[in-house]
Amino acid sequence: MGKVTVCVAVIGGVAVCAAAALVVRHRMRVSNPCVDIVKELEEKCATPVSKLKQIADAMTVEMHAGLASEGGSKLKMLISYVDNLPTGDEEGVYYALDLGGTNFRVLRVQLGGKSGIESQEFAEVSIPPQLMVGTPEALFDYIAAELAKFVSEESEKFRLLPGRQRELGFTFSFPVLQLSIDSGTLIRWTKGFSIEEMVGKDVVAELTKAMERKGVDMRVSALVNDTVGTLAGGRYDNKDVFIAVILGTGSNAAYVERAQAIPKWHGPHPKSGEMVINMEWGNFRSSHLPLTEYDTTLDAESLNPGEQIFEKMISGMYLGELLRRVLYRMADEAALFGDTVPPKLKTQFIIRTPEMSAMHHDTSADLKVVGNTLKDVLEIPDTPLSTRKIVVEICNIIATRGARLAAAGILGILKKTGRDTVKDGETPTTVIAMDGGLYEHYTEYQHCLENTLNELVGGELAKHIKLIHSNDGSGIGAALLAASHSQYI
């Protein structure tokens, strides 16, 4: 077989993904069954511009439906109650609590107005396993005690004026029904937590009671989602940030919407006229998505079948597992690794996306990183170069599809907010705050996403759309939202 140029073929002959250049350099001479499976995968994962624009349009339609009524769309389009994003003028000391897994962080950020963030400090604490399945009081008392310790150790320069209360942004990365900027009830636990009596309770109220028990004089000013925090952090640095996207283990997006464009909002319109919407876009699905048999079986065998379909195609949790499923089929049907299927290849999620990324980025002549990864992770020794080239090929197909779908999702938001066109002779500048390990560390994925978005919006508009890396939305972003929603403003 001659050279296989995956990214070029996938997008109909327009080479926008840098990854293609890497693949072109590798020539594969393999048996026909392998060729057939790769070709079939390539065809089913194809994302030509016409398809991406259909997906973007479908995203826009679902956004409208989700804003119209609760349950009106697979997209939850959650009202965040954040109607004041940071301006960059905020001053003072603010705190953040980031609870989203088996560790939590407490942060202190000193804001100096126009001079920006003057100092930041944090402490990271592990949560004992028994507290993850204990009582609400035990968990929040433990957290409040660590907050008390963090405050007690701070220097004199952070002491507040008499009569002034410390203010905290609380990032709580579990499903919550938000009731206001500073209240929300837990819908369900995830990530190994299981405290049943907490379900349906206000998480801010529970934390506040625990802080009172531990003598911490602190008020929760904002209960936030990490994606909304990323938007806040991005806006603090750049007034043109209107969208935030997280591409990490999971994926989500948030953006600034006109309050008048939210039919399901029944409260008084905010003075700003705007509201940040937490899309929960991982749950998007459309008949236009290029699903394969590997996606279908992955979803069916997952903990949440039928849910988070978009996330399962684009995020770091799943890309490596999709690669494993393709390799398993090739080992089983085309003897890719010899006469028997390597036992380790049968283990779900044994290939993580960082390992897939390392193989995809291997530029050595003998693809040494690929060989070592197959040996170390799957215990497949001495793979020939032709086999390693196939592995890189499959990495490229899966990553390219994911990156291009993420770009289509962003285009959908641009369309919904009217930022995909020139208005009255003026082109609005839109900056998109990006965060997450997948975007930050998987360079080929990042470049393909950026190139695809430029391709979708066109040359002139592309000059006015920028992607920036906005780090630590769940920490600094939460502290900034505590500042912008301070009781003392």
Coordinates of N, CA, C and O in Angstrom, one line a residue, residues 323-482:
L323 N -8.7 4.0 20.8 CA -7.6 3.5 20.2 C -7.4 2.0 20.5 O -7.2 1.1 19.7
R324 N -7.6 1.7 21.8 CA -7.5 0.3 22.2 C -8.5 -0.6 21.5 O -8.2 -1.7 21.1
R325 N -9.7 -0.1 21.3 CA -10.8 -0.9 20.7 C -10.4 -1.2 19.2 O -10.7 -2.3 18.7
V326 N -9.9 -0.2 18.6 CA -9.5 -0.4 17.2 C -8.3 -1.4 17.1 O -8.4 -2.4 16.3
L327 N -7.4 -1.3 17.9 CA -6.2 -2.2 17.9 C -6.7 -3.6 18.3 O -6.1 -4.6 17.7
Y328 N -7.6 -3.7 19.2 CA -8.1 -5.1 19.6 C -8.7 -5.7 18.3 O -8.5 -6.9 18.1
R329 N -9.5 -5.0 17.6 CA -10.2 -5.6 16.4 C -9.1 -6.0 15.4 O -9.2 -7.1 14.8
M330 N -8.1 -5.2 15.2 CA -7.0 -5.5 14.3 C -6.2 -6.7 14.7 O -5.8 -7.5 13.9
A331 N -6.0 -6.8 16.0 CA -5.3 -7.9 16.5 C -6.1 -9.2 16.3 O -5.6 -10.3 16.0
D332 N -7.4 -9.1 16.5 CA -8.3 -10.2 16.5 C -8.6 -10.7 15.0 O -8.5 -11.9 14.7
E333 N -8.8 -9.7 14.1 CA -9.2 -10.1 12.8 C -8.1 -10.0 11.8 O -8.2 -10.6 10.7
A334 N -7.1 -9.3 12.1 CA -6.0 -9.1 11.1 C -4.6 -9.5 11.6 O -3.6 -9.2 10.9
A335 N -4.6 -10.1 12.8 CA -3.3 -10.6 13.3 C -2.2 -9.5 13.4 O -1.1 -9.7 13.1
L336 N -2.7 -8.3 13.8 CA -1.7 -7.1 13.8 C -0.5 -7.4 14.7 O 0.6 -7.0 14.4
F337 N -0.7 -8.1 15.8 CA 0.4 -8.4 16.7 C 0.7 -9.9 16.8 O 1.3 -10.4 17.8
G338 N 0.4 -10.6 15.7 CA 0.8 -12.0 15.7 C -0.5 -12.9 15.7 O -1.6 -12.4 15.6
D339 N -0.2 -14.2 16.0 CA -1.3 -15.1 15.9 C -2.3 -15.0 17.0 O -3.5 -15.5 16.9
T340 N -1.9 -14.5 18.2 CA -2.9 -14.4 19.3 C -3.1 -12.9 19.7 O -2.2 -12.1 19.5
V341 N -4.2 -12.6 20.3 CA -4.5 -11.3 20.8 C -3.7 -11.1 22.1 O -3.9 -11.9 23.0
P342 N -2.9 -10.1 22.2 CA -2.2 -9.8 23.5 C -3.2 -9.7 24.6 O -4.1 -8.9 24.5
P343 N -3.0 -10.4 25.7 CA -4.0 -10.4 26.8 C -4.3 -9.0 27.3 O -5.4 -8.7 27.6
K344 N -3.3 -8.2 27.5 CA -3.4 -6.9 28.1 C -4.4 -6.0 27.2 O -5.0 -5.1 27.7
L345 N -4.4 -6.3 25.9 CA -5.2 -5.5 25.0 C -6.7 -5.7 25.3 O -7.5 -4.9 24.8
K346 N -7.0 -6.7 26.0 CA -8.4 -6.9 26.4 C -8.9 -6.1 27.5 O -10.1 -6.1 27.9
T347 N -8.0 -5.4 28.2 CA -8.3 -4.6 29.4 C -8.8 -3.2 29.0 O -8.1 -2.4 28.4
Q348 N -10.0 -2.9 29.4 CA -10.6 -1.6 29.1 C -9.8 -0.5 29.7 O -9.3 -0.6 30.9
F349 N -9.6 0.6 29.0 CA -8.9 1.8 29.5 C -7.4 1.6 29.8 O -6.9 2.4 30.6
I350 N -6.8 0.5 29.3 CA -5.4 0.3 29.7 C -4.5 1.3 28.9 O -3.5 1.6 29.4
I351 N -5.0 1.7 27.7 CA -4.3 2.8 27.0 C -4.9 4.1 27.4 O -6.0 4.4 27.1
R352 N -4.1 4.9 28.1 CA -4.6 6.3 28.5 C -4.2 7.3 27.4 O -3.3 7.1 26.6
T353 N -5.0 8.4 27.3 CA -4.7 9.3 26.3 C -3.3 9.9 26.3 O -2.7 10.2 25.2
P354 N -2.7 10.2 27.5 CA -1.3 10.6 27.4 C -0.3 9.7 26.7 O 0.6 10.1 26.0
E355 N -0.6 8.4 26.8 CA 0.2 7.4 26.1 C -0.1 7.5 24.6 O 0.8 7.3 23.7
M356 N -1.4 7.6 24.2 CA -1.7 7.8 22.8 C -1.1 9.0 22.3 O -0.5 9.0 21.1
S357 N -1.1 10.1 23.0 CA -0.4 11.4 22.6 C 1.1 11.2 22.4 O 1.6 11.6 21.3
A358 N 1.7 10.5 23.3 CA 3.2 10.2 23.1 C 3.5 9.5 21.9 O 4.4 9.8 21.2
M359 N 2.6 8.5 21.5 CA 2.8 7.7 20.3 C 2.6 8.5 19.1 O 3.3 8.5 18.1
H360 N 1.5 9.3 19.1 CA 1.2 10.2 18.0 C 2.3 11.2 17.7 O 2.5 11.5 16.5
H361 N 2.9 11.7 18.7 CA 4.0 12.7 18.5 C 5.4 12.1 18.3 O 6.3 12.8 18.2
D362 N 5.5 10.8 18.2 CA 6.8 10.1 18.0 C 7.3 10.5 16.5 O 6.7 10.1 15.5
T363 N 8.4 11.2 16.5 CA 9.0 11.5 15.2 C 10.3 10.8 14.9 O 11.0 11.1 13.9
S364 N 10.7 9.8 15.8 CA 11.9 9.1 15.5 C 11.7 8.2 14.3 O 10.6 7.7 14.0
A365 N 12.8 7.9 13.7 CA 12.8 7.1 12.4 C 12.3 5.7 12.7 O 11.5 5.2 11.8
D366 N 12.6 5.1 13.8 CA 12.1 3.8 14.1 C 10.8 3.8 15.0 O 10.4 2.7 15.5
L367 N 10.3 4.9 15.2 CA 9.1 5.1 16.1 C 9.3 4.3 17.4 O 8.5 3.5 17.9
K368 N 10.4 4.7 18.1 CA 10.8 4.1 19.3 C 9.8 4.2 20.4 O 9.6 3.3 21.2
V369 N 9.3 5.4 20.5 CA 8.3 5.7 21.6 C 7.1 4.8 21.4 O 6.6 4.2 22.4
V370 N 6.6 4.6 20.2 CA 5.5 3.7 19.9 C 5.9 2.3 20.4 O 5.1 1.6 21.1
G371 N 7.1 1.8 20.0 CA 7.5 0.5 20.4 C 7.6 0.3 21.9 O 7.1 -0.7 22.4
N372 N 8.1 1.3 22.5 CA 8.3 1.2 24.0 C 6.9 1.2 24.7 O 6.7 0.5 25.7
T373 N 6.0 2.0 24.2 CA 4.7 2.1 24.8 C 3.9 0.8 24.6 O 3.3 0.3 25.6
L374 N 4.0 0.2 23.4 CA 3.3 -1.1 23.2 C 3.9 -2.2 24.1 O 3.2 -3.0 24.7
K375 N 5.2 -2.1 24.4 CA 5.9 -3.1 25.2 C 5.6 -2.8 26.7 O 5.2 -3.8 27.4
D376 N 5.6 -1.6 27.1 CA 5.4 -1.3 28.6 C 4.0 -1.4 29.0 O 3.7 -1.9 30.1
V377 N 3.0 -0.9 28.1 CA 1.6 -0.9 28.5 C 0.9 -2.2 28.2 O 0.1 -2.7 28.9
L378 N 1.2 -2.7 27.0 CA 0.4 -3.9 26.5 C 1.3 -5.2 26.5 O 0.8 -6.2 26.1
E379 N 2.5 -5.0 26.9 CA 3.4 -6.2 27.0 C 3.6 -6.9 25.6 O 3.5 -8.1 25.5
I380 N 3.7 -6.1 24.6 CA 3.9 -6.6 23.2 C 5.3 -6.2 22.8 O 5.6 -5.1 22.5
P381 N 6.2 -7.2 22.9 CA 7.6 -6.9 22.6 C 7.9 -6.9 21.1 O 7.2 -7.5 20.3
D382 N 9.0 -6.2 20.7 CA 9.6 -6.3 19.4 C 8.5 -6.1 18.2 O 8.5 -7.0 17.3
T383 N 7.8 -5.1 18.3 CA 6.8 -4.9 17.1 C 7.6 -4.3 15.9 O 8.5 -3.5 16.1
P384 N 7.3 -4.8 14.7 CA 8.0 -4.3 13.5 C 7.5 -2.8 13.3 O 6.5 -2.4 13.7
L385 N 8.3 -2.2 12.5 CA 8.1 -0.8 12.1 C 6.7 -0.6 11.4 O 6.0 0.4 11.7
S386 N 6.4 -1.5 10.6 CA 5.1 -1.4 9.9 C 3.9 -1.4 10.8 O 3.0 -0.7 10.6
T387 N 4.0 -2.2 11.9 CA 2.9 -2.2 12.9 C 2.9 -0.9 13.7 O 1.8 -0.3 13.9
R388 N 4.0 -0.4 14.0 CA 4.1 0.9 14.7 C 3.5 2.0 13.9 O 2.8 2.9 14.4
K389 N 3.7 2.0 12.6 CA 3.2 3.0 11.7 C 1.7 3.0 11.7 O 1.0 4.0 11.6
I390 N 1.1 1.8 11.7 CA -0.3 1.6 11.8 C -0.9 2.2 13.1 O -1.9 2.9 13.0
V391 N -0.2 2.0 14.2 CA -0.7 2.6 15.4 C -0.7 4.1 15.4 O -1.7 4.7 15.8
V392 N 0.4 4.7 14.8 CA 0.4 6.2 14.7 C -0.8 6.6 13.8 O -1.4 7.6 14.0
E393 N -1.0 5.9 12.7 CA -2.1 6.2 11.8 C -3.4 6.3 12.5 O -4.2 7.2 12.3
I394 N -3.7 5.3 13.4 CA -5.0 5.2 14.1 C -5.1 6.3 15.1 O -6.1 6.9 15.3
C395 N -4.0 6.6 15.8 CA -3.9 7.7 16.7 C -4.4 9.0 16.0 O -5.2 9.8 16.5
N396 N -3.8 9.2 14.8 CA -4.1 10.4 14.0 C -5.6 10.5 13.6 O -6.2 11.6 13.7
I397 N -6.1 9.4 13.2 CA -7.6 9.4 12.8 C -8.5 9.8 14.0 O -9.3 10.6 13.8
I398 N -8.2 9.1 15.1 CA -9.1 9.4 16.3 C -8.9 10.8 16.8 O -9.9 11.5 17.1
A399 N -7.7 11.2 16.9 CA -7.4 12.6 17.5 C -7.9 13.7 16.5 O -8.5 14.7 17.0
T400 N -7.7 13.4 15.2 CA -8.2 14.4 14.2 C -9.7 14.6 14.3 O -10.2 15.7 14.3
R401 N -10.4 13.5 14.4 CA -11.9 13.5 14.5 C -12.3 14.3 15.7 O -13.1 15.2 15.7
G402 N -11.7 14.0 16.9 CA -12.0 14.6 18.1 C -11.8 16.1 18.1 O -12.6 16.9 18.5
A403 N -10.6 16.5 17.5 CA -10.3 18.0 17.5 C -11.2 18.7 16.6 O -11.6 19.8 16.8
R404 N -11.5 18.1 15.4 CA -12.4 18.8 14.4 C -13.8 18.9 15.0 O -14.5 19.9 14.7
L405 N -14.3 17.9 15.7 CA -15.6 18.0 16.3 C -15.7 19.1 17.4 O -16.7 19.8 17.5
A406 N -14.6 19.2 18.2 CA -14.6 20.2 19.2 C -14.6 21.6 18.5 O -15.3 22.5 19.0
A407 N -13.9 21.8 17.4 CA -14.0 23.0 16.6 C -15.4 23.3 16.1 O -15.9 24.4 16.1
A408 N -16.1 22.3 15.7 CA -17.5 22.4 15.2 C -18.4 22.9 16.4 O -19.3 23.7 16.2
G409 N -18.1 22.4 17.6 CA -18.9 22.8 18.7 C -18.7 24.3 19.0 O -19.7 25.0 19.3
I410 N -17.5 24.7 18.9 CA -17.2 26.2 19.1 C -17.9 27.0 18.0 O -18.4 28.1 18.3
L411 N -17.8 26.5 16.8 CA -18.5 27.3 15.7 C -20.0 27.4 16.1 O -20.7 28.4 15.8
G412 N -20.6 26.3 16.6 CA -22.0 26.4 17.0 C -22.3 27.5 18.0 O -23.3 28.2 17.9
I413 N -21.4 27.7 19.0 CA -21.5 28.8 20.0 C -21.4 30.1 19.3 O -22.2 31.1 19.5
L414 N -20.4 30.2 18.4 CA -20.2 31.5 17.6 C -21.5 31.8 16.8 O -21.9 33.0 16.8
K415 N -22.1 30.8 16.2 CA -23.3 31.1 15.5 C -24.5 31.5 16.4 O -25.2 32.4 16.0
K416 N -24.6 30.8 17.5 CA -25.7 31.2 18.4 C -25.6 32.6 18.9 O -26.6 33.3 19.1
T417 N -24.4 33.1 19.1 CA -24.2 34.4 19.7 C -23.9 35.5 18.6 O -23.7 36.6 18.9
G418 N -24.1 35.1 17.3 CA -23.9 36.0 16.2 C -22.5 36.5 16.0 O -22.2 37.5 15.4
R419 N -21.5 35.7 16.5 CA -20.1 36.1 16.4 C -19.4 35.5 15.2 O -18.2 35.5 15.2
D420 N -20.2 34.9 14.4 CA -19.6 34.2 13.2 C -19.8 35.1 11.9 O -19.6 34.6 10.8
T421 N -20.3 36.3 12.1 CA -20.5 37.2 10.9 C -20.1 38.6 11.2 O -19.9 39.0 12.4
V422 N -19.9 39.3 10.1 CA -19.6 40.8 10.2 C -20.9 41.5 10.4 O -21.8 41.3 9.7
K423 N -20.9 42.5 11.4 CA -22.1 43.2 11.7 C -21.9 44.7 11.5 O -20.9 45.3 12.0
D424 N -22.7 45.3 10.7 CA -22.6 46.8 10.4 C -21.2 47.2 10.0 O -20.7 48.2 10.4
G425 N -20.6 46.3 9.2 CA -19.3 46.6 8.7 C -18.2 46.3 9.7 O -17.0 46.5 9.5
E426 N -18.5 45.9 11.0 CA -17.5 45.6 12.0 C -17.5 44.2 12.3 O -18.5 43.5 12.4
T427 N -16.3 43.7 12.6 CA -16.1 42.3 13.0 C -15.8 42.2 14.5 O -14.8 42.7 14.9
P428 N -16.7 41.5 15.3 CA -16.4 41.5 16.7 C -15.2 40.6 17.0 O -15.0 39.6 16.3
T429 N -14.4 41.0 17.9 CA -13.3 40.2 18.4 C -13.8 39.2 19.4 O -14.4 39.6 20.4
T430 N -13.5 37.9 19.2 CA -13.9 36.9 20.2 C -12.7 36.1 20.6 O -12.0 35.5 19.8
V431 N -12.5 36.1 21.9 CA -11.4 35.3 22.5 C -12.0 34.2 23.3 O -13.0 34.3 24.0
I432 N -11.5 33.0 23.0 CA -12.0 31.8 23.7 C -11.0 31.3 24.7 O -9.8 31.0 24.3
A433 N -11.4 31.2 25.9 CA -10.5 30.7 27.0 C -10.5 29.2 27.0 O -11.6 28.6 27.2
M434 N -9.3 28.6 26.8 CA -9.2 27.1 26.7 C -8.5 26.6 28.0 O -7.5 27.2 28.4
D435 N -8.9 25.5 28.5 CA -8.2 24.8 29.6 C -8.4 23.3 29.5 O -9.3 22.8 28.8
G436 N -7.6 22.6 30.3 CA -7.7 21.1 30.3 C -6.4 20.5 29.8 O -5.8 21.0 28.9
G437 N -6.1 19.4 30.4 CA -4.8 18.7 30.0 C -4.8 18.2 28.6 O -3.7 18.2 28.0
L438 N -5.9 17.8 28.0 CA -5.9 17.4 26.6 C -5.5 18.5 25.7 O -4.6 18.4 24.8
Y439 N -6.1 19.7 25.9 CA -5.8 20.8 25.0 C -4.4 21.3 25.3 O -3.6 21.7 24.4
E440 N -4.0 21.3 26.6 CA -2.6 21.8 26.9 C -1.5 20.9 26.5 O -0.5 21.4 26.0
H441 N -1.7 19.6 26.6 CA -0.5 18.7 26.4 C -0.5 17.9 25.1 O 0.5 17.4 24.7
Y442 N -1.7 17.8 24.4 CA -1.8 17.0 23.2 C -1.6 18.0 22.0 O -2.6 18.5 21.5
T443 N -0.4 18.3 21.7 CA -0.1 19.3 20.7 C -0.8 19.1 19.4 O -1.3 20.1 18.8
E444 N -0.8 17.9 18.8 CA -1.4 17.7 17.5 C -2.9 18.0 17.6 O -3.5 18.5 16.6
Y445 N -3.5 17.6 18.7 CA -4.9 17.8 18.9 C -5.2 19.3 18.9 O -6.1 19.8 18.2
Q446 N -4.4 20.0 19.7 CA -4.6 21.5 19.8 C -4.4 22.2 18.5 O -5.3 23.0 18.1
H447 N -3.4 21.8 17.7 CA -3.1 22.5 16.4 C -4.3 22.2 15.4 O -4.7 23.0 14.7
C448 N -4.7 20.9 15.4 CA -5.8 20.5 14.5 C -7.1 21.3 14.8 O -7.8 21.7 13.9
L449 N -7.4 21.4 16.1 CA -8.6 22.2 16.5 C -8.5 23.6 16.1 O -9.4 24.1 15.5
E450 N -7.4 24.2 16.3 CA -7.2 25.6 15.9 C -7.3 25.8 14.4 O -7.9 26.8 13.9
N451 N -6.6 25.0 13.7 CA -6.6 25.1 12.2 C -8.0 24.8 11.7 O -8.4 25.5 10.7
T452 N -8.7 23.9 12.3 CA -10.1 23.6 11.8 C -11.0 24.7 12.0 O -11.8 25.1 11.2
L453 N -10.9 25.4 13.2 CA -11.8 26.5 13.5 C -11.5 27.6 12.5 O -12.4 28.3 12.0
N454 N -10.2 27.9 12.2 CA -9.9 28.9 11.2 C -10.5 28.6 9.9 O -11.0 29.4 9.1
E455 N -10.4 27.3 9.5 CA -11.0 26.8 8.2 C -12.5 27.0 8.2 O -13.1 27.5 7.2
L456 N -13.2 26.8 9.3 CA -14.6 26.8 9.3 C -15.2 28.3 9.3 O -16.2 28.5 8.7
V457 N -14.5 29.2 10.0 CA -15.0 30.6 10.0 C -14.5 31.4 8.8 O -15.1 32.4 8.5
G458 N -13.4 30.9 8.1 CA -13.0 31.7 7.0 C -11.9 32.7 7.3 O -11.8 33.1 8.4
G459 N -11.1 33.0 6.3 CA -9.9 33.8 6.5 C -10.0 35.1 7.2 O -9.3 35.4 8.2
E460 N -11.0 35.9 6.8 CA -11.1 37.3 7.4 C -11.6 37.2 8.8 O -11.1 37.9 9.7
L461 N -12.6 36.4 9.1 CA -13.2 36.3 10.4 C -12.2 35.6 11.4 O -12.1 36.0 12.5
A462 N -11.4 34.7 10.8 CA -10.4 34.0 11.6 C -9.4 34.9 12.3 O -8.9 34.6 13.4
K463 N -9.2 36.1 11.7 CA -8.2 37.0 12.3 C -8.8 37.6 13.6 O -8.0 38.2 14.4
H464 N -10.1 37.5 13.7 CA -10.7 38.2 14.9 C -11.2 37.1 16.0 O -11.8 37.5 16.9
I465 N -10.8 35.9 15.8 CA -11.1 34.8 16.7 C -9.8 34.2 17.2 O -9.0 33.8 16.5
K466 N -9.6 34.3 18.6 CA -8.4 33.8 19.1 C -8.7 32.8 20.2 O -9.7 32.9 21.0
L467 N -7.8 31.8 20.3 CA -7.9 30.8 21.4 C -6.7 31.1 22.4 O -5.6 31.2 21.9
I468 N -7.0 31.2 23.7 CA -5.9 31.4 24.6 C -6.0 30.4 25.7 O -7.1 29.9 26.0
H469 N -4.8 30.0 26.3 CA -4.9 29.0 27.4 C -5.1 29.8 28.7 O -4.3 30.7 29.0
S470 N -6.2 29.5 29.4 CA -6.5 30.1 30.6 C -6.5 29.1 31.7 O -7.4 28.2 31.9
N471 N -5.4 29.1 32.5 CA -5.1 28.0 33.5 C -5.9 28.2 34.8 O -6.0 29.4 35.2
D472 N -6.3 27.1 35.4 CA -6.8 27.1 36.8 C -8.1 27.9 37.0 O -8.2 28.7 37.9
G473 N -9.0 27.6 36.1 CA -10.3 28.3 36.3 C -11.0 27.8 37.6 O -11.8 28.6 38.2
S474 N -10.8 26.6 38.0 CA -11.5 26.1 39.2 C -10.9 26.7 40.5 O -11.5 26.6 41.5
G475 N -9.7 27.3 40.4 CA -9.1 27.9 41.5 C -9.1 29.4 41.4 O -10.0 30.1 42.1
I476 N -8.2 30.0 40.6 CA -8.2 31.4 40.5 C -9.5 32.0 40.0 O -10.0 33.0 40.4
G477 N -10.1 31.3 39.0 CA -11.4 31.7 38.4 C -12.5 31.9 39.5 O -13.2 32.8 39.5
A478 N -12.5 30.9 40.4 CA -13.5 30.9 41.5 C -13.2 32.1 42.4 O -14.2 32.8 42.9
A479 N -12.0 32.4 42.7 CA -11.7 33.5 43.6 C -12.0 34.8 42.9 O -12.6 35.8 43.6
L480 N -11.8 34.9 41.6 CA -12.2 36.1 40.9 C -13.7 36.3 40.9 O -14.2 37.5 40.9
L481 N -14.5 35.2 40.8 CA -15.9 35.4 40.8 C -16.4 35.8 42.2 O -17.4 36.4 42.4
A482 N -15.7 35.3 43.3 CA -16.0 35.8 44.6 C -15.8 37.3 44.7 O -16.6 38.0 45.3

